[in-house]
Amino acid sequence: MLNLAGVLETSARAVPDRTAVVLGVQRLTYAELDAAARRVANLLRSRGIVPGDKVALSCPNLPWFPIVYYGILKAGAVVVPLNVLLKSREVAYHLADSEAKAYFCFEGSAELPLGHEGWAGFGETPGCEHFFLMTAAPTEDSPITGAETLTAALAGQSADFETVATESGDTAVILYTSGTTGRPKGAELTHSNVMLNVLTCHKLFGEFEHDVHLITLPLFHSFGQVVQMNAGLATGATLVLLPRFDALSALALMQRHAVTFFAGVPTMYWALLEEEAPDVDLPQIARNLRMAGSGGSALPVEIHRRFAERFGVTILEGYGLSETSPVATFAPRGEKVRPGSIGRPVWGVEVDLVGKDWAPVQGADAIGEIVVRGHNVMKGYFNRPKATADVLRDGWFRTGDLARRDADGWLYIVDRAKDMIIRGGFNVYPREIEEVLLTHPAVSMAAVIGIPHERHGEEIKACVVLAPGATLAEEELIAWCREEMAGYKYPRLVEFSAALPTNATGKILKRELRDADTADADAIA
């Protein structure tokens, strides 16, 4: 038997009275969290859910998430976590595509009406038979007519449940891709995929008697779900939940709970550095913090440097995707960190660089597409054999990300293949330009995109957020870039804005920047 629910059960036996989850004043011990998950498993069994059935879950970073997540696993069913920002039409698509038999949805708030969107999506999906509404406070009355609250449904359910024995190759979780190219696809991850990634995280992060994680990454995403929730609970850590990231709240929680472990995407680290936080004791935070990890997108070298200066911790950068469970590479602890690098392949995983024909790219610093093979690679995309065949060959998974590898085997993300700009026949990598832009004292954040141009094919545009109090004209920044970059690289267009669009995990949405652009690039000289 290898059921992913074992990561919780092992710690519940070892440290039953230790706090497992914190949200504000609410605390759950390991024993309480495991008992609640067993009640959810009994509920699912009572409603006819059998091993292998798919069960969807929409919930922000609240104690309900791990309770339901592990309850589904204990029942031998498959967890289908959904992005909490989905609208009813999108919910219906995911429920139907995953063939979900039941759906757990948080009631939401005025700003984020999850319950109503979920109920509408559920109503459009005849094959999904059960809808459970998770409420913010214990209540048996649903604010949605016809919906069943989870509180009422769990009443009378026993806390005794024997976890279903699943095979290592059985699907544990279906994680949906963001759908940046076509409709979202569900990556099937096995119990073995995720469990071995959890063990890999232990090797990467080192042994520590009692870690305290601040979880600001959404738990429906593979990064927060595997690297922090699953890996953290497997080691008896305490998880401090923050449902919606903001830098001041994150810093206050880091101080209040003596947080030792933080993981985030680059925009979160940028926000922590930009926050003045006059009432927060930054030296105290720095004394407690032992581990900071970054993923999701390339971490600018300048942010790397500034965080080490302010918090005394070197950010260790890694790389992975939902399809790789997620960690595929990581900067090894104990070795001198190379800013800008995503490290080397993790234990049990192979990483190579290939061209369009799958042929390996030879030579140090040659650029190719990252391919991954190992225990972390998904079974495939659920019910999509053609899409699976397009990205999997002989166990190798094509990521769509471009990278180079130095003589010592350290990898450096160059860019997403789809984000690469071809200007006048020259390949231009946005990340390289963004790194240079961030060294300008007036620039706080930047994203570089390509826009259509009749003569050059594409033209380069920089979308820039200025540092607080800074002033800078477009012409000044373009002139500065001309001095700092080769002639075919520097941006001819600059647009200043107060913020850049991001998705729920904090990754900058370059697609939205391209779609929103209405500039007439053909008029550029």
Coordinates of C-alpha atoms in Angstrom, one line a residue:
M1 CA 0.0 0.0 0.0
L2 CA 1.2 3.5 -0.8
N3 CA -1.5 6.0 -0.1
L4 CA -0.5 9.7 -0.1
A5 CA -2.7 10.2 3.0
G6 CA 0.2 8.4 4.9
V7 CA 2.1 11.7 5.1
L8 CA -0.5 13.0 7.5
E9 CA -1.2 9.7 9.3
T10 CA 2.5 9.1 10.1
S11 CA 2.9 12.5 11.8
A12 CA -0.5 12.1 13.6
R13 CA 0.9 9.0 15.3
A14 CA 4.3 10.5 16.1
V15 CA 3.2 14.0 17.3
P16 CA -0.6 13.9 17.8
D17 CA -0.7 16.9 20.1
R18 CA 1.5 19.2 18.0
T19 CA -0.2 22.0 16.1
A20 CA -0.6 21.0 12.5
V21 CA -2.5 24.0 11.0
V22 CA -2.9 27.6 12.1
L23 CA -5.3 30.2 10.7
G24 CA -5.7 33.3 12.8
V25 CA -6.8 32.1 16.2
Q26 CA -7.9 28.7 14.9
R27 CA -5.5 25.8 15.5
L28 CA -5.8 22.1 14.7
T29 CA -3.5 19.4 16.2
Y30 CA -2.3 16.5 14.1
A31 CA -4.7 14.2 15.8
E32 CA -7.6 16.6 15.1
L33 CA -6.7 17.1 11.5
D34 CA -6.4 13.4 10.9
A35 CA -9.7 12.7 12.7
A36 CA -11.5 15.3 10.6
A37 CA -10.1 13.8 7.4
R38 CA -11.4 10.4 8.5
R39 CA -14.9 11.8 8.9
V40 CA -14.7 13.2 5.3
A41 CA -13.6 9.7 4.1
N42 CA -16.6 8.2 5.8
L43 CA -18.9 10.8 4.3
L44 CA -17.7 10.0 0.8
R45 CA -18.1 6.3 1.4
S46 CA -21.7 6.9 2.7
R47 CA -22.5 8.7 -0.6
G48 CA -21.3 5.9 -2.8
I49 CA -17.9 7.3 -3.7
V50 CA -15.6 4.3 -4.5
P51 CA -11.8 4.1 -5.0
G52 CA -10.8 5.7 -8.2
D53 CA -13.7 8.2 -8.3
K54 CA -12.7 11.8 -8.9
V55 CA -13.6 14.4 -6.3
A56 CA -13.2 18.2 -6.9
L57 CA -12.1 20.7 -4.3
S58 CA -12.3 24.5 -4.5
C59 CA -10.9 26.2 -1.4
P60 CA -8.4 28.9 -0.5
N61 CA -5.7 28.4 2.1
L62 CA -8.0 27.4 5.0
P63 CA -8.0 24.3 7.3
W64 CA -10.8 22.9 5.2
F65 CA -8.3 22.3 2.4
P66 CA -6.1 19.7 4.1
I67 CA -9.1 18.2 5.9
V68 CA -11.0 17.5 2.6
Y69 CA -7.8 16.7 0.6
Y70 CA -6.7 13.9 2.9
G71 CA -10.2 12.7 3.4
I72 CA -10.6 12.1 -0.3
L73 CA -7.2 10.3 -0.4
K74 CA -8.2 8.1 2.6
A75 CA -11.3 7.0 0.7
G76 CA -9.1 5.9 -2.2
A77 CA -10.6 8.6 -4.5
V78 CA -8.7 11.1 -6.7
V79 CA -8.4 14.8 -5.6
V80 CA -9.1 17.4 -8.3
P81 CA -8.0 20.8 -6.8
L82 CA -9.5 23.7 -8.7
N83 CA -8.3 27.3 -9.0
V84 CA -10.5 29.4 -6.7
L85 CA -10.8 32.1 -9.3
L86 CA -12.7 30.0 -11.8
K87 CA -16.1 31.2 -12.9
S88 CA -19.2 29.0 -13.1
R89 CA -18.6 28.1 -16.8
E90 CA -15.0 27.2 -16.1
V91 CA -16.0 25.2 -13.0
A92 CA -18.5 23.2 -15.1
Y93 CA -15.7 22.5 -17.7
H94 CA -13.3 21.2 -15.0
L95 CA -16.0 19.0 -13.3
A96 CA -17.0 17.5 -16.6
D97 CA -13.5 17.1 -18.0
S98 CA -12.3 15.3 -14.8
E99 CA -15.5 13.2 -14.5
A100 CA -15.9 14.4 -10.9
K101 CA -18.5 12.5 -8.9
A102 CA -18.5 15.0 -6.0
Y103 CA -17.5 18.6 -5.4
F104 CA -16.4 20.4 -2.2
C105 CA -16.6 24.2 -2.5
F106 CA -15.9 26.9 0.0
E107 CA -18.7 29.4 0.4
G108 CA -16.4 32.3 -0.4
S109 CA -17.0 36.0 0.4
A110 CA -18.4 39.1 -1.2
E111 CA -15.0 39.6 -3.0
L112 CA -14.6 35.9 -3.9
P113 CA -18.0 34.2 -4.3
L114 CA -16.7 30.7 -4.6
G115 CA -19.8 28.9 -3.4
H116 CA -22.2 30.6 -5.8
E117 CA -19.9 30.1 -8.8
G118 CA -19.3 26.5 -7.8
W119 CA -23.0 25.8 -7.3
A120 CA -23.8 27.2 -10.7
G121 CA -21.0 25.1 -12.3
F122 CA -22.2 22.0 -10.5
G123 CA -25.7 22.6 -11.8
E124 CA -24.3 22.5 -15.3
T125 CA -22.6 19.1 -14.8
P126 CA -25.1 16.2 -14.6
G127 CA -22.4 13.6 -13.9
C128 CA -21.4 15.3 -10.6
E129 CA -23.8 14.0 -8.0
H130 CA -22.8 15.6 -4.7
F131 CA -22.1 19.2 -3.7
F132 CA -20.7 20.1 -0.3
L133 CA -20.4 23.7 0.8
M134 CA -17.6 24.5 3.2
T135 CA -18.6 27.4 5.4
A136 CA -16.4 29.9 7.2
A137 CA -18.1 29.3 10.6
P138 CA -19.8 26.1 11.8
T139 CA -23.3 26.1 10.6
E140 CA -25.9 23.6 9.3
D141 CA -27.7 26.2 7.2
S142 CA -26.5 26.8 3.7
P143 CA -26.6 30.3 2.2
I144 CA -27.2 28.6 -1.2
T145 CA -30.6 27.1 -1.7
G146 CA -30.3 23.3 -2.3
A147 CA -26.7 23.0 -1.3
E148 CA -25.5 20.8 1.6
T149 CA -23.1 22.3 4.1
L150 CA -20.1 20.1 5.0
T151 CA -20.8 20.8 8.7
A152 CA -24.2 19.2 8.4
A153 CA -23.0 16.4 6.2
L154 CA -20.3 15.4 8.6
A155 CA -22.6 15.4 11.6
G156 CA -22.7 11.8 13.0
Q157 CA -19.8 10.6 10.7
S158 CA -17.4 8.4 12.6
A159 CA -13.7 9.4 13.1
D160 CA -12.8 5.7 12.6
F161 CA -11.8 4.9 9.1
E162 CA -9.2 2.5 7.6
T163 CA -7.4 4.2 4.8
V164 CA -8.0 2.4 1.4
A165 CA -5.0 0.5 0.2
T166 CA -4.0 2.1 -3.1
E167 CA -1.2 1.0 -5.5
S168 CA 1.8 3.2 -6.2
G169 CA 0.7 3.7 -9.8
D170 CA -2.9 4.7 -8.9
T171 CA -3.8 8.3 -9.6
A172 CA -3.8 10.4 -6.4
V173 CA -4.3 13.9 -7.8
I174 CA -5.3 15.5 -11.1
L175 CA -3.8 19.0 -11.4
Y176 CA -5.1 21.2 -14.2
T177 CA -2.6 23.3 -16.3
S178 CA -3.2 27.0 -16.5
G179 CA -4.5 26.7 -20.1
T180 CA -2.2 29.3 -21.6
T181 CA -2.3 27.3 -24.8
G182 CA -5.7 25.8 -25.5
R183 CA -8.1 24.5 -22.8
P184 CA -6.7 23.3 -19.5
K185 CA -5.6 19.7 -19.3
G186 CA -5.5 17.5 -16.2
A187 CA -2.1 16.1 -15.3
E188 CA -2.5 12.8 -13.6
L189 CA -0.1 12.4 -10.7
T190 CA 0.2 9.0 -8.9
H191 CA 0.6 8.3 -5.2
S192 CA 4.2 7.4 -6.0
N193 CA 4.8 10.6 -8.0
V194 CA 3.9 12.8 -5.1
M195 CA 5.2 10.7 -2.3
L196 CA 8.7 10.5 -3.9
N197 CA 8.6 14.3 -4.5
V198 CA 7.9 14.7 -0.8
L199 CA 10.9 12.5 0.1
T200 CA 12.9 14.5 -2.4
C201 CA 11.9 17.7 -0.6
H202 CA 13.2 16.2 2.7
K203 CA 16.6 15.6 1.1
L204 CA 16.7 19.1 -0.4
F205 CA 15.6 21.1 2.7
G206 CA 17.4 19.1 5.4
E207 CA 16.3 17.8 8.8
F208 CA 14.9 20.2 11.3
E209 CA 13.2 19.3 14.6
H210 CA 10.1 21.5 14.1
D211 CA 9.7 23.7 11.0
V212 CA 7.0 26.4 10.9
H213 CA 5.9 27.1 7.3
L214 CA 4.1 30.2 6.2
I215 CA 1.9 29.1 3.3
T216 CA 1.0 32.0 1.0
L217 CA 1.2 29.9 -2.1
P218 CA -2.3 28.6 -3.1
L219 CA -2.8 25.1 -2.0
F220 CA -4.7 24.2 -5.1
H221 CA -1.3 24.6 -7.0
S222 CA 1.4 22.0 -7.0
F223 CA 4.1 24.2 -5.5
G224 CA 2.3 25.0 -2.2
Q225 CA 0.4 21.7 -2.2
V226 CA 3.4 19.3 -2.5
V227 CA 6.5 21.3 -1.4
Q228 CA 4.8 22.8 1.7
M229 CA 1.6 21.1 2.7
N230 CA 2.5 17.4 1.9
A231 CA 6.2 17.8 2.6
G232 CA 5.6 19.9 5.7
L233 CA 3.0 17.6 7.3
A234 CA 5.2 14.6 6.5
T235 CA 7.8 16.0 8.8
G236 CA 5.5 17.2 11.6
A237 CA 5.8 20.9 10.7
T238 CA 3.3 23.5 11.6
L239 CA 1.5 25.2 8.7
V240 CA 0.6 28.8 9.1
L241 CA -2.0 29.6 6.4
L242 CA -2.5 33.0 4.7
P243 CA -5.6 32.8 2.4
R244 CA -4.6 35.8 0.3
F245 CA -1.0 37.1 0.0
D246 CA -0.1 40.6 1.0
A247 CA 3.4 41.5 2.1
L248 CA 2.6 43.2 5.4
S249 CA 0.4 40.3 6.6
A250 CA 3.0 37.8 5.6
L251 CA 5.8 39.7 7.5
A252 CA 3.6 40.0 10.6
L253 CA 2.8 36.3 10.6
M254 CA 6.5 35.5 10.1
Q255 CA 7.3 37.4 13.2
R256 CA 4.3 36.2 15.3
H257 CA 4.8 32.5 14.6
A258 CA 8.6 32.4 14.4
V259 CA 8.4 31.1 10.8
T260 CA 11.4 29.0 9.7
F261 CA 10.4 28.1 6.2
F262 CA 9.1 30.4 3.4
A263 CA 8.4 29.5 -0.2
G264 CA 7.1 31.8 -2.9
V265 CA 7.2 33.0 -6.4
P266 CA 9.4 36.0 -7.5
T267 CA 6.6 38.5 -7.3
M268 CA 6.1 37.6 -3.6
Y269 CA 9.8 38.1 -2.8
W270 CA 9.6 41.4 -4.7
A271 CA 6.6 42.5 -2.6
L272 CA 8.3 41.5 0.7
L273 CA 11.3 43.7 -0.3
E274 CA 9.1 46.7 -1.3
E275 CA 7.1 46.6 2.0
E276 CA 8.5 49.1 4.5
A277 CA 6.7 47.4 7.4
P278 CA 7.6 49.9 10.2
D279 CA 6.0 47.9 13.0
V280 CA 7.6 44.6 12.0
D281 CA 10.9 43.4 13.6
L282 CA 12.8 42.3 10.5
P283 CA 15.9 41.2 12.5
Q284 CA 13.7 38.8 14.5
I285 CA 12.3 37.4 11.3
A286 CA 15.8 37.0 9.9
R287 CA 16.9 35.1 13.0
N288 CA 14.2 32.6 12.8
L289 CA 14.1 32.1 9.0
R290 CA 16.3 29.1 8.0
M291 CA 14.9 28.3 4.5
A292 CA 13.6 30.4 1.6
G293 CA 12.7 28.7 -1.7
S294 CA 11.6 30.1 -5.0
G295 CA 9.9 28.6 -8.0
G296 CA 7.1 29.2 -10.5
S297 CA 9.2 31.5 -12.7
A298 CA 12.7 32.7 -13.0
L299 CA 14.0 34.7 -9.9
P300 CA 15.7 37.9 -11.0
V301 CA 19.3 38.1 -9.7
E302 CA 18.6 41.5 -8.2
I303 CA 15.8 40.2 -6.0
H304 CA 18.1 37.3 -5.0
R305 CA 20.8 39.8 -3.9
R306 CA 18.4 42.2 -2.1
F307 CA 16.7 39.4 -0.1
A308 CA 20.0 38.0 1.2
E309 CA 20.9 41.6 2.3
R310 CA 17.7 42.2 4.1
F311 CA 16.9 38.8 5.6
G312 CA 20.3 37.1 5.8
V313 CA 19.0 34.1 4.0
T314 CA 20.0 33.0 0.5
I315 CA 17.0 32.0 -1.6
L316 CA 17.4 28.5 -3.0
E317 CA 15.8 28.4 -6.5
G318 CA 14.2 25.3 -8.0
Y319 CA 12.2 24.4 -11.1
G320 CA 9.3 22.2 -11.9
L321 CA 5.8 22.0 -13.3
S322 CA 2.5 20.4 -12.4
E323 CA 3.4 17.6 -14.8
T324 CA 6.6 16.9 -12.7
S325 CA 4.9 16.6 -9.3
P326 CA 6.4 19.4 -9.3
V327 CA 10.2 19.6 -8.3
A328 CA 12.6 18.6 -11.1
T329 CA 15.7 20.7 -10.2
F330 CA 16.9 22.6 -7.2
A331 CA 20.0 24.4 -5.9
P332 CA 21.8 22.0 -3.6
R333 CA 22.2 23.0 0.0
G334 CA 25.7 23.4 1.2
E335 CA 27.1 24.4 -2.2
K336 CA 27.7 28.0 -3.2
V337 CA 24.6 29.3 -4.8
R338 CA 24.8 30.6 -8.3
P339 CA 22.2 33.4 -8.6
G340 CA 20.1 33.0 -11.7
S341 CA 20.4 29.2 -11.7
I342 CA 17.6 26.7 -11.0
G343 CA 20.3 24.2 -9.7
R344 CA 20.8 20.7 -10.8
P345 CA 18.5 17.7 -11.3
V346 CA 17.1 16.4 -8.0
W347 CA 17.5 12.8 -6.7
G348 CA 16.2 10.2 -9.1
V349 CA 15.5 12.6 -11.9
E350 CA 17.2 13.2 -15.2
V351 CA 17.2 16.5 -17.0
D352 CA 18.4 17.2 -20.6
L353 CA 18.2 19.9 -23.2
V354 CA 16.9 19.1 -26.7
G355 CA 16.0 20.7 -30.0
K356 CA 12.7 20.6 -31.8
D357 CA 13.5 17.1 -33.1
W358 CA 14.2 15.7 -29.6
A359 CA 17.9 15.5 -30.4
P360 CA 20.1 16.5 -27.4
V361 CA 21.8 19.9 -27.5
Q362 CA 25.5 19.7 -27.1
G363 CA 28.0 22.0 -25.5
A364 CA 28.2 24.2 -22.4
D365 CA 25.8 27.2 -22.5
A366 CA 24.0 25.9 -25.6
I367 CA 20.3 26.7 -25.4
G368 CA 17.7 23.9 -25.7
E369 CA 14.2 22.9 -24.4
I370 CA 14.2 21.2 -20.9
V371 CA 13.1 17.6 -20.9
V372 CA 12.6 15.6 -17.7
R373 CA 12.6 11.9 -16.9
G374 CA 12.2 10.2 -13.6
H375 CA 9.9 9.2 -10.7
N376 CA 8.2 12.7 -10.8
V377 CA 6.9 12.6 -14.4
M378 CA 3.1 12.3 -14.6
K379 CA 1.2 9.4 -16.0
G380 CA -0.2 11.7 -18.7
Y381 CA -3.0 14.1 -19.3
F382 CA -6.4 12.7 -18.2
N383 CA -8.4 11.4 -21.2
R384 CA -6.0 13.1 -23.7
P385 CA -3.8 10.5 -25.4
K386 CA -2.8 12.8 -28.3
A387 CA -1.8 15.7 -26.0
T388 CA 0.1 13.1 -23.8
A389 CA 2.0 11.7 -26.9
D390 CA 2.9 15.2 -27.9
V391 CA 4.9 15.8 -24.7
L392 CA 6.0 12.3 -23.6
R393 CA 8.5 10.1 -25.4
D394 CA 10.4 7.2 -23.8
G395 CA 9.6 8.5 -20.4
W396 CA 10.9 12.0 -21.3
F397 CA 8.6 15.0 -20.7
R398 CA 9.0 18.1 -22.9
T399 CA 8.5 21.2 -20.7
G400 CA 8.3 24.0 -23.2
D401 CA 11.0 25.9 -21.2
L402 CA 14.3 27.0 -22.7
A403 CA 17.5 26.7 -20.7
R404 CA 21.3 26.5 -20.9
R405 CA 23.6 24.3 -18.8
D406 CA 27.0 25.4 -17.6
A407 CA 30.1 23.2 -17.5
D408 CA 29.3 22.1 -14.0
G409 CA 25.8 20.9 -14.8
W410 CA 23.9 23.9 -13.3
L411 CA 20.9 24.9 -15.3
Y412 CA 19.7 28.4 -16.1
I413 CA 16.2 29.2 -17.4
V414 CA 16.4 31.4 -20.5
D415 CA 12.7 31.7 -21.1
R416 CA 9.5 30.0 -22.0
A417 CA 9.7 28.9 -25.6
K418 CA 6.5 30.6 -26.3
D419 CA 7.7 33.9 -24.8
M420 CA 10.9 34.1 -26.9
I421 CA 11.0 37.1 -29.2
I422 CA 12.3 36.9 -32.7
R423 CA 13.3 40.4 -33.9
G424 CA 14.8 40.8 -37.3
G425 CA 15.9 37.1 -37.3
F426 CA 17.6 37.4 -33.9
N427 CA 16.4 35.4 -30.9
V428 CA 15.7 37.7 -27.9
Y429 CA 15.1 36.2 -24.5
P430 CA 12.8 38.5 -22.4
R431 CA 14.3 37.3 -19.1
E432 CA 17.8 38.6 -20.0
I433 CA 16.3 42.0 -20.7
E434 CA 14.3 42.0 -17.5
E435 CA 17.4 41.2 -15.5
V436 CA 19.1 44.3 -16.9
L437 CA 16.1 46.5 -16.4
L438 CA 15.9 45.6 -12.7
T439 CA 19.4 47.0 -12.2
H440 CA 18.1 50.5 -13.0
P441 CA 17.5 52.3 -9.7
A442 CA 14.1 53.6 -10.7
V443 CA 12.8 50.2 -11.8
S444 CA 11.0 48.0 -9.3
M445 CA 9.6 45.3 -11.6
A446 CA 9.5 44.6 -15.3
A447 CA 8.1 42.2 -17.9
V448 CA 9.2 42.2 -21.5
I449 CA 7.0 41.0 -24.4
G450 CA 7.1 40.9 -28.1
I451 CA 4.5 42.7 -30.2
P452 CA 3.9 42.2 -34.0
H453 CA 6.0 44.4 -36.3
E454 CA 5.7 44.3 -40.1
R455 CA 9.4 44.9 -40.8
H456 CA 11.1 43.1 -37.9
G457 CA 8.6 40.4 -37.3
E458 CA 8.4 41.4 -33.6
E459 CA 9.3 44.4 -31.6
I460 CA 10.4 44.5 -28.0
K461 CA 8.3 46.2 -25.4
A462 CA 9.0 46.6 -21.7
C463 CA 6.2 46.9 -19.2
V464 CA 7.6 48.6 -16.1
V465 CA 6.6 49.3 -12.5
L466 CA 8.6 52.2 -11.0
A467 CA 10.1 52.1 -7.5
P468 CA 8.2 54.1 -4.9
G469 CA 8.8 57.8 -5.4
A470 CA 10.8 57.3 -8.6
T471 CA 10.2 59.3 -11.8
L472 CA 11.4 58.3 -15.2
A473 CA 10.4 59.1 -18.8
E474 CA 10.0 56.4 -21.4
E475 CA 12.7 58.1 -23.6
E476 CA 15.1 58.1 -20.7
L477 CA 14.7 54.4 -20.0
I478 CA 15.0 53.5 -23.7
A479 CA 18.2 55.6 -24.0
W480 CA 19.6 53.8 -20.9
C481 CA 18.7 50.4 -22.3
R482 CA 20.4 51.3 -25.6
E483 CA 23.7 51.9 -23.6
E484 CA 23.3 48.6 -21.7
M485 CA 22.2 46.1 -24.3
A486 CA 23.0 45.1 -27.8
G487 CA 21.2 46.9 -30.6
Y488 CA 18.8 44.1 -31.4
K489 CA 17.9 43.5 -27.8
Y490 CA 16.9 46.8 -26.2
P491 CA 13.2 47.7 -26.0
R492 CA 11.9 50.3 -28.4
L493 CA 8.7 50.7 -26.4
V494 CA 8.2 51.2 -22.7
E495 CA 4.9 51.4 -20.8
F496 CA 4.7 52.3 -17.1
S497 CA 1.9 50.9 -14.9
A498 CA 1.2 50.7 -11.2
A499 CA 1.2 46.9 -11.2
L500 CA 1.6 43.9 -13.6
P501 CA -1.2 41.3 -14.0
T502 CA -0.5 38.0 -12.2
N503 CA -2.4 34.7 -11.8
A504 CA -3.4 33.1 -8.5
T505 CA 0.1 31.9 -7.9
G506 CA 1.7 35.2 -8.5
K507 CA 3.2 34.5 -11.9
I508 CA 3.2 37.5 -14.3
L509 CA 0.7 37.0 -17.1
K510 CA 2.5 38.0 -20.2
R511 CA -0.3 36.8 -22.3
E512 CA -2.6 39.5 -20.8
L513 CA 0.1 42.1 -21.4
R514 CA 0.2 41.0 -25.1
D515 CA -3.6 40.9 -25.5
A516 CA -4.0 44.3 -23.9
D517 CA -1.5 45.9 -26.1
T518 CA -3.1 48.1 -28.7
A519 CA 0.0 50.1 -29.7
D520 CA 0.7 50.4 -33.4
A521 CA 4.1 48.8 -33.5
D522 CA 4.3 49.2 -37.3
A523 CA 4.8 52.9 -36.8
I524 CA 8.0 52.4 -34.8
A525 CA 11.0 53.7 -36.8

